Amino acid sequence: MSAGRDCYIIADNIYAPLANTTASNFEQLLKGESAVHVHNRPDLSEVPLAASLFNKDEFAEKEIYSKFEQLLIASVQEALNQTDIAVNSPRTGLIISSTKGNIALLEDHPYSAELQKRIALTTSADLVANYFGFVSKPVVISNACISGVMATVTAMRLIKSGLYDDIVVTGADVVSKFIVSGFQSFQALSATQCKPFDKDRTGLNLGEGAATVILSSNEKYRGSIRVTGGGISNDANHISGPSRTGEELAHAIKQAMHTAGLKPQGIDMISAHGTATPYNDEMEAKALTIAGLANAPLTGLKAVYGHTLGAAGLIEAIITAESMRRSIILPTAGFHETGTAPLNISTSITRTDIHNAVKTSSGFGGCNGVLILSK
């Protein structure tokens, strides 16, 4: 897979409560800012909710586009503004990732066949495609919390296979009462800012946002950050509980490094999934150890953005790419003392060359996704 056409990241955007461009998000991260706060939002939760949320009235309900679709459009537009790719070319693809899409519409509208069609992710994908004038049929990737990483791996493979020259990969999720109640039923939410990999971690924070990367095989972008490897696996263990051994995520990491032509010693940084739940963090630490990456510098962003579900992998991959451009490894917000198998967790800003980075993600259903970025 590493042979053939290169796959360059030529534009990107993060549209989140923290900031709405990649550069402005990174500047906030350098300042140590977090968008996770405790909210009193009866429309989302009967108890205070620690989460990263847009202002309640920030996205007015428009005639056609839901909040979810408005986020996608805003993020894609900002990324497209950075390039001259032709969205009306059949050689340009569009991939949309999300876990829940418009599921919140169920809370305010009576169920009907029309509503079922409106909620379908394919409907949102067509609306976004038509807004920008894409002529290729959009692809939807919805595989729990690895959706964003899996969408990027899929795009890389489509470009390397020669089916497309350019692909816009975008993802979003919004926080709704449906989603909050689901995570509350698992007792998986932290009452305060979460603490990835920490001995006192008590659960995750939810977040909302959108992100977009534009990938291209065009050699005029040589020198840009490349997507060089990807791996997907499944635990086949439990619908909501991760593997007890980490072997399956480790398999995806090894698969990704193999496709990139890399050994563990060639990895300079890890952007971890790091949800701050007791079981996921322990599983991820075991997986990284099995894959030979326990000593690679690791950072996590869930205490800054919350868990943005289908957008998480994209947001964190974009920050990883920006870290590589700036030669900066960010600290892991919320982390103080190791509470998992030992890892080399970043606790302060480190300036160093980053040639290759790993982005991990895991989700319900036992899914695992891994990206390799290189420069």
Short mmCIF file of C-alpha atoms in Angstrom, two decimals:
data_model
loop_
_atom_site.label_atom_id
_atom_site.label_comp_id
_atom_site.label_asym_id
_atom_site.label_seq_id
_atom_site.Cartn_x
_atom_site.Cartn_y
_atom_site.Cartn_z
CA MET A 1 0.00 0.00 0.00
CA SER A 2 2.89 2.40 0.62
CA ALA A 3 3.89 2.08 -3.05
CA GLY A 4 2.20 4.11 -5.77
CA ARG A 5 0.72 7.56 -5.47
CA ASP A 6 1.35 9.71 -2.43
CA CYS A 7 -1.58 11.11 -0.47
CA TYR A 8 -1.01 14.69 0.65
CA ILE A 9 -2.97 16.73 3.19
CA ILE A 10 -3.45 19.97 1.24
CA ALA A 11 -6.03 21.77 3.41
CA ASP A 12 -7.79 21.31 6.71
CA ASN A 13 -10.18 22.89 9.16
CA ILE A 14 -11.41 22.40 12.71
CA TYR A 15 -14.72 24.05 13.55
CA ALA A 16 -15.17 23.59 17.29
CA PRO A 17 -16.24 25.52 20.39
CA LEU A 18 -12.55 26.22 21.08
CA ALA A 19 -12.01 28.00 17.73
CA ASN A 20 -13.03 27.67 14.10
CA THR A 21 -9.81 27.34 12.09
CA THR A 22 -6.91 24.93 12.44
CA ALA A 23 -4.44 27.72 13.21
CA SER A 24 -6.65 29.37 15.83
CA ASN A 25 -7.33 26.01 17.47
CA PHE A 26 -3.61 25.31 17.71
CA GLU A 27 -2.94 28.74 19.21
CA GLN A 28 -5.54 28.02 21.90
CA LEU A 29 -3.87 24.69 22.61
CA LEU A 30 -0.50 26.40 23.01
CA LYS A 31 -2.11 28.67 25.62
CA GLY A 32 -3.42 25.65 27.51
CA GLU A 33 -7.05 26.56 26.88
CA SER A 34 -9.87 24.01 27.01
CA ALA A 35 -13.44 24.21 25.72
CA VAL A 36 -14.67 21.72 28.32
CA HIS A 37 -16.82 23.45 30.94
CA VAL A 38 -19.62 22.45 33.29
CA HIS A 39 -22.97 23.43 31.76
CA ASN A 40 -26.45 23.60 33.22
CA ARG A 41 -28.44 22.56 30.17
CA PRO A 42 -31.78 20.93 31.05
CA ASP A 43 -32.34 20.40 27.32
CA LEU A 44 -29.38 17.98 27.38
CA SER A 45 -29.12 16.64 30.93
CA GLU A 46 -30.99 16.70 34.23
CA VAL A 47 -27.65 17.12 36.05
CA PRO A 48 -24.72 19.48 35.28
CA LEU A 49 -22.81 18.33 32.20
CA ALA A 50 -19.05 18.75 31.70
CA ALA A 51 -18.72 19.06 27.95
CA SER A 52 -17.43 21.14 25.03
CA LEU A 53 -20.52 22.80 23.56
CA PHE A 54 -21.38 25.58 21.14
CA ASN A 55 -23.65 28.31 22.47
CA LYS A 56 -27.21 27.06 22.47
CA ASP A 57 -28.40 29.54 19.83
CA GLU A 58 -25.25 29.56 17.69
CA PHE A 59 -26.79 27.48 14.91
CA ALA A 60 -30.27 28.69 14.02
CA GLU A 61 -32.55 26.10 12.49
CA LYS A 62 -32.67 26.89 8.82
CA GLU A 63 -35.21 25.79 6.27
CA ILE A 64 -33.03 23.03 4.82
CA TYR A 65 -29.93 22.44 6.91
CA SER A 66 -29.79 21.04 10.45
CA LYS A 67 -27.12 22.07 12.96
CA PHE A 68 -25.18 18.93 12.01
CA GLU A 69 -25.23 19.86 8.34
CA GLN A 70 -24.42 23.51 9.02
CA LEU A 71 -21.30 22.39 10.88
CA LEU A 72 -20.22 20.19 7.97
CA ILE A 73 -20.78 22.98 5.47
CA ALA A 74 -18.91 25.57 7.55
CA SER A 75 -15.91 23.27 7.96
CA VAL A 76 -15.78 22.13 4.32
CA GLN A 77 -16.13 25.70 3.08
CA GLU A 78 -13.18 26.92 5.14
CA ALA A 79 -11.02 24.04 3.92
CA LEU A 80 -12.04 24.52 0.28
CA ASN A 81 -11.08 28.18 0.55
CA GLN A 82 -7.46 27.02 0.94
CA THR A 83 -7.34 25.10 -2.37
CA ASP A 84 -8.27 25.27 -6.03
CA ILE A 85 -9.52 21.69 -6.42
CA ALA A 86 -12.53 21.21 -8.69
CA VAL A 87 -15.44 19.81 -6.67
CA ASN A 88 -17.41 19.42 -9.90
CA SER A 89 -14.91 16.88 -11.24
CA PRO A 90 -15.73 13.14 -11.12
CA ARG A 91 -12.11 12.69 -9.98
CA THR A 92 -12.93 14.56 -6.72
CA GLY A 93 -14.56 12.55 -3.95
CA LEU A 94 -16.48 13.44 -0.80
CA ILE A 95 -16.50 11.29 2.34
CA ILE A 96 -18.62 12.18 5.37
CA SER A 97 -18.13 10.63 8.81
CA SER A 98 -20.45 10.74 11.79
CA THR A 99 -21.72 8.48 14.52
CA LYS A 100 -25.18 9.96 15.06
CA GLY A 101 -25.75 12.66 12.44
CA ASN A 102 -29.26 14.06 12.82
CA ILE A 103 -30.44 11.65 15.52
CA ALA A 104 -31.46 14.68 17.64
CA LEU A 105 -34.37 15.29 15.26
CA LEU A 106 -36.10 12.33 16.93
CA GLU A 107 -36.36 14.39 20.11
CA ASP A 108 -38.44 17.19 18.57
CA HIS A 109 -40.41 15.58 15.77
CA PRO A 110 -42.97 12.75 15.69
CA TYR A 111 -41.69 9.61 14.04
CA SER A 112 -42.72 9.10 10.42
CA ALA A 113 -41.31 7.58 7.27
CA GLU A 114 -40.43 11.10 6.12
CA LEU A 115 -38.50 11.76 9.35
CA GLN A 116 -36.68 8.44 8.98
CA LYS A 117 -35.52 9.52 5.53
CA ARG A 118 -34.55 12.97 6.82
CA ILE A 119 -32.40 11.49 9.60
CA ALA A 120 -30.57 9.11 7.25
CA LEU A 121 -26.89 10.04 6.88
CA THR A 122 -27.21 9.61 3.14
CA THR A 123 -29.72 12.49 3.10
CA SER A 124 -27.25 14.76 4.90
CA ALA A 125 -24.45 13.64 2.58
CA ASP A 126 -26.51 14.50 -0.51
CA LEU A 127 -27.44 17.91 0.94
CA VAL A 128 -23.79 18.77 1.60
CA ALA A 129 -22.67 17.43 -1.78
CA ASN A 130 -25.32 19.45 -3.60
CA TYR A 131 -24.51 22.60 -1.61
CA PHE A 132 -20.95 22.59 -2.97
CA GLY A 133 -21.69 21.05 -6.37
CA PHE A 134 -19.90 17.71 -6.01
CA VAL A 135 -20.77 15.41 -8.91
CA SER A 136 -19.36 12.18 -7.43
CA LYS A 137 -21.64 10.24 -5.11
CA PRO A 138 -20.68 10.98 -1.48
CA VAL A 139 -19.48 8.10 0.69
CA VAL A 140 -20.71 7.87 4.31
CA ILE A 141 -18.56 6.26 7.01
CA SER A 142 -20.37 5.63 10.29
CA ASN A 143 -18.47 3.20 12.51
CA ALA A 144 -18.81 4.56 16.04
CA CYS A 145 -15.86 6.58 17.32
CA ILE A 146 -13.39 5.47 14.66
CA SER A 147 -15.52 7.05 11.90
CA GLY A 148 -13.17 10.00 11.30
CA VAL A 149 -10.01 7.89 11.21
CA MET A 150 -11.70 5.21 9.11
CA ALA A 151 -12.92 7.85 6.64
CA THR A 152 -9.36 9.11 6.24
CA VAL A 153 -7.96 5.60 5.80
CA THR A 154 -10.64 4.95 3.17
CA ALA A 155 -9.77 8.17 1.35
CA MET A 156 -6.08 7.29 1.37
CA ARG A 157 -6.82 3.89 -0.14
CA LEU A 158 -9.12 5.36 -2.82
CA ILE A 159 -6.45 7.89 -3.83
CA LYS A 160 -3.65 5.33 -3.85
CA SER A 161 -5.82 3.00 -5.96
CA GLY A 162 -6.20 5.77 -8.54
CA LEU A 163 -10.00 6.05 -8.28
CA TYR A 164 -9.81 9.71 -7.23
CA ASP A 165 -7.23 12.51 -7.46
CA ASP A 166 -8.65 14.63 -4.62
CA ILE A 167 -10.98 13.74 -1.76
CA VAL A 168 -12.68 15.97 0.79
CA VAL A 169 -13.06 14.12 4.09
CA THR A 170 -15.33 15.78 6.61
CA GLY A 171 -16.98 14.71 9.83
CA ALA A 172 -19.19 16.13 12.55
CA ASP A 173 -21.32 15.27 15.54
CA VAL A 174 -23.50 17.34 17.85
CA VAL A 175 -24.35 16.67 21.49
CA SER A 176 -28.01 15.84 22.05
CA LYS A 177 -30.09 14.53 24.95
CA PHE A 178 -30.20 11.16 23.21
CA ILE A 179 -26.39 10.94 23.16
CA VAL A 180 -25.93 12.27 26.70
CA SER A 181 -28.46 9.84 28.16
CA GLY A 182 -26.73 6.96 26.40
CA PHE A 183 -23.35 7.72 27.92
CA GLN A 184 -24.97 8.46 31.32
CA SER A 185 -26.57 5.01 31.27
CA PHE A 186 -23.05 3.56 30.98
CA GLN A 187 -21.91 5.82 33.86
CA ALA A 188 -19.14 6.85 31.47
CA LEU A 189 -19.28 10.65 31.91
CA SER A 190 -16.91 12.61 34.14
CA ALA A 191 -18.47 15.37 36.25
CA THR A 192 -15.40 17.55 35.64
CA GLN A 193 -12.72 17.95 32.94
CA CYS A 194 -11.61 14.42 32.07
CA LYS A 195 -8.17 12.96 32.90
CA PRO A 196 -6.86 10.70 30.12
CA PHE A 197 -4.58 7.88 31.33
CA ASP A 198 -4.56 9.36 34.86
CA LYS A 199 -4.91 7.20 37.98
CA ASP A 200 -7.89 9.34 39.06
CA ARG A 201 -9.73 9.28 35.73
CA THR A 202 -13.48 8.98 36.12
CA GLY A 203 -14.82 9.01 32.59
CA LEU A 204 -15.10 11.08 29.45
CA ASN A 205 -16.46 14.49 28.44
CA LEU A 206 -18.65 14.80 25.38
CA GLY A 207 -17.97 17.46 22.76
CA GLU A 208 -19.34 18.72 19.47
CA GLY A 209 -17.63 20.01 16.38
CA ALA A 210 -16.66 19.39 12.80
CA ALA A 211 -13.42 18.91 10.93
CA THR A 212 -12.29 18.55 7.33
CA VAL A 213 -9.14 17.39 5.56
CA ILE A 214 -8.61 17.58 1.82
CA LEU A 215 -6.33 14.88 0.42
CA SER A 216 -4.68 14.96 -2.98
CA SER A 217 -2.32 12.92 -5.12
CA ASN A 218 -1.18 16.02 -7.02
CA GLU A 219 2.63 16.18 -6.93
CA LYS A 220 2.56 19.99 -6.79
CA TYR A 221 1.84 19.48 -3.07
CA ARG A 222 5.05 17.50 -2.51
CA GLY A 223 6.47 18.52 0.85
CA SER A 224 3.05 18.56 2.55
CA ILE A 225 2.17 16.16 5.36
CA ARG A 226 1.19 12.75 3.89
CA VAL A 227 -1.17 10.01 5.00
CA THR A 228 1.12 7.02 4.61
CA GLY A 229 -0.54 4.19 6.49
CA GLY A 230 -3.79 2.95 7.94
CA GLY A 231 -5.15 -0.04 9.81
CA ILE A 232 -8.61 -1.20 10.89
CA SER A 233 -9.46 -4.08 13.24
CA ASN A 234 -12.21 -5.33 15.53
CA ASP A 235 -11.97 -6.81 19.03
CA ALA A 236 -14.88 -9.26 18.53
CA ASN A 237 -15.13 -9.03 22.31
CA HIS A 238 -18.14 -6.98 23.49
CA ILE A 239 -20.55 -4.42 22.05
CA SER A 240 -19.63 -1.70 24.57
CA GLY A 241 -16.54 -3.00 26.36
CA PRO A 242 -13.04 -2.89 24.84
CA SER A 243 -10.66 -5.81 24.52
CA ARG A 244 -9.07 -6.90 27.79
CA THR A 245 -5.71 -7.49 26.14
CA GLY A 246 -5.30 -4.69 23.59
CA GLU A 247 -4.10 -7.20 21.00
CA GLU A 248 -6.67 -6.12 18.40
CA LEU A 249 -5.81 -2.40 18.49
CA ALA A 250 -2.15 -3.43 18.47
CA HIS A 251 -2.87 -5.40 15.29
CA ALA A 252 -4.31 -2.27 13.64
CA ILE A 253 -1.26 -0.23 14.73
CA LYS A 254 1.12 -2.83 13.31
CA GLN A 255 -0.93 -2.99 10.10
CA ALA A 256 -0.75 0.80 9.75
CA MET A 257 3.00 0.90 10.38
CA HIS A 258 3.49 -1.93 7.85
CA THR A 259 1.61 -0.08 5.11
CA ALA A 260 3.70 3.01 5.86
CA GLY A 261 6.91 0.97 5.76
CA LEU A 262 7.78 1.92 9.34
CA LYS A 263 9.10 0.16 12.45
CA PRO A 264 8.17 1.27 16.01
CA GLN A 265 11.46 3.15 16.37
CA GLY A 266 10.42 5.32 13.42
CA ILE A 267 7.40 6.75 15.26
CA ASP A 268 8.08 10.16 16.83
CA MET A 269 4.66 10.90 18.35
CA ILE A 270 1.33 9.27 19.21
CA SER A 271 -2.00 11.08 19.23
CA ALA A 272 -3.99 8.76 21.46
CA HIS A 273 -7.72 8.12 21.55
CA GLY A 274 -7.48 8.58 25.35
CA THR A 275 -11.13 8.83 26.35
CA ALA A 276 -10.30 8.84 30.09
CA THR A 277 -12.61 5.90 30.76
CA PRO A 278 -11.00 3.24 32.97
CA TYR A 279 -11.24 0.36 30.51
CA ASN A 280 -10.47 2.10 27.21
CA ASP A 281 -7.33 3.84 28.46
CA GLU A 282 -5.99 0.62 29.94
CA MET A 283 -6.72 -1.27 26.72
CA GLU A 284 -5.01 1.42 24.65
CA ALA A 285 -1.94 1.43 26.91
CA LYS A 286 -1.65 -2.34 26.54
CA ALA A 287 -2.05 -2.10 22.76
CA LEU A 288 0.66 0.54 22.41
CA THR A 289 2.99 -1.58 24.56
CA ILE A 290 2.35 -4.68 22.42
CA ALA A 291 2.99 -2.60 19.28
CA GLY A 292 6.36 -1.48 20.64
CA LEU A 293 5.33 2.15 21.17
CA ALA A 294 5.32 2.46 24.97
CA ASN A 295 8.26 4.87 24.86
CA ALA A 296 7.05 7.08 22.01
CA PRO A 297 5.86 10.53 23.19
CA LEU A 298 2.07 10.47 23.53
CA THR A 299 -0.48 13.24 23.72
CA GLY A 300 -4.27 13.31 24.00
CA LEU A 301 -6.90 15.99 23.40
CA LYS A 302 -10.14 14.73 24.95
CA ALA A 303 -9.83 17.11 27.93
CA VAL A 304 -9.78 20.02 25.47
CA TYR A 305 -12.40 19.11 22.85
CA GLY A 306 -14.34 16.44 24.72
CA HIS A 307 -15.12 13.29 22.80
CA THR A 308 -16.51 14.58 19.53
CA LEU A 309 -17.40 11.06 18.35
CA GLY A 310 -17.41 10.94 14.53
CA ALA A 311 -15.34 14.13 14.31
CA ALA A 312 -12.79 13.12 16.96
CA GLY A 313 -10.42 11.20 14.70
CA LEU A 314 -10.37 14.03 12.17
CA ILE A 315 -9.88 16.80 14.74
CA GLU A 316 -7.04 14.93 16.41
CA ALA A 317 -5.40 13.97 13.11
CA ILE A 318 -5.47 17.61 11.99
CA ILE A 319 -3.87 18.76 15.25
CA THR A 320 -1.29 16.00 14.77
CA ALA A 321 -0.48 17.29 11.28
CA GLU A 322 -0.19 20.85 12.62
CA SER A 323 2.10 19.58 15.40
CA MET A 324 4.32 18.02 12.73
CA ARG A 325 4.44 21.27 10.71
CA ARG A 326 5.39 23.27 13.81
CA SER A 327 7.62 20.53 15.37
CA ILE A 328 5.67 20.73 18.65
CA ILE A 329 4.32 17.94 20.83
CA LEU A 330 1.46 19.24 22.98
CA PRO A 331 0.84 18.26 26.60
CA THR A 332 -2.00 15.91 27.54
CA ALA A 333 -4.50 18.12 29.33
CA GLY A 334 -5.98 16.58 32.47
CA PHE A 335 -3.17 14.07 32.97
CA HIS A 336 -1.12 14.16 36.18
CA GLU A 337 -0.12 10.65 37.28
CA THR A 338 -0.05 7.42 35.32
CA GLY A 339 -2.98 5.11 35.97
CA THR A 340 -2.42 2.57 33.20
CA ALA A 341 0.39 0.44 31.86
CA PRO A 342 3.41 2.80 31.63
CA LEU A 343 3.47 5.17 28.64
CA ASN A 344 5.57 8.21 27.72
CA ILE A 345 2.77 10.77 28.21
CA SER A 346 3.55 14.37 27.28
CA THR A 347 2.95 16.84 30.13
CA SER A 348 4.46 19.99 28.65
CA ILE A 349 5.10 21.61 25.27
CA THR A 350 8.04 19.86 23.61
CA ARG A 351 9.79 21.24 20.53
CA THR A 352 11.20 18.45 18.38
CA ASP A 353 11.16 17.18 14.81
CA ILE A 354 8.22 14.86 14.15
CA HIS A 355 8.71 12.81 10.99
CA ASN A 356 6.08 10.13 11.59
CA ALA A 357 3.07 10.12 13.90
CA VAL A 358 0.43 7.57 14.88
CA LYS A 359 -3.22 8.48 15.43
CA THR A 360 -5.28 5.83 17.24
CA SER A 361 -9.02 5.50 17.80
CA SER A 362 -11.37 2.90 19.22
CA GLY A 363 -15.13 2.67 19.57
CA PHE A 364 -18.24 0.78 20.54
CA GLY A 365 -18.60 -2.54 18.84
CA GLY A 366 -14.89 -3.21 19.38
CA CYS A 367 -13.74 -1.22 16.35
CA ASN A 368 -10.19 0.15 16.12
CA GLY A 369 -8.71 2.55 13.56
CA VAL A 370 -5.16 3.82 13.12
CA LEU A 371 -3.56 6.42 10.86
CA ILE A 372 0.09 7.13 10.11
CA LEU A 373 1.03 10.67 9.11
CA SER A 374 4.48 11.43 7.69
CA LYS A 375 6.47 14.40 6.43
#
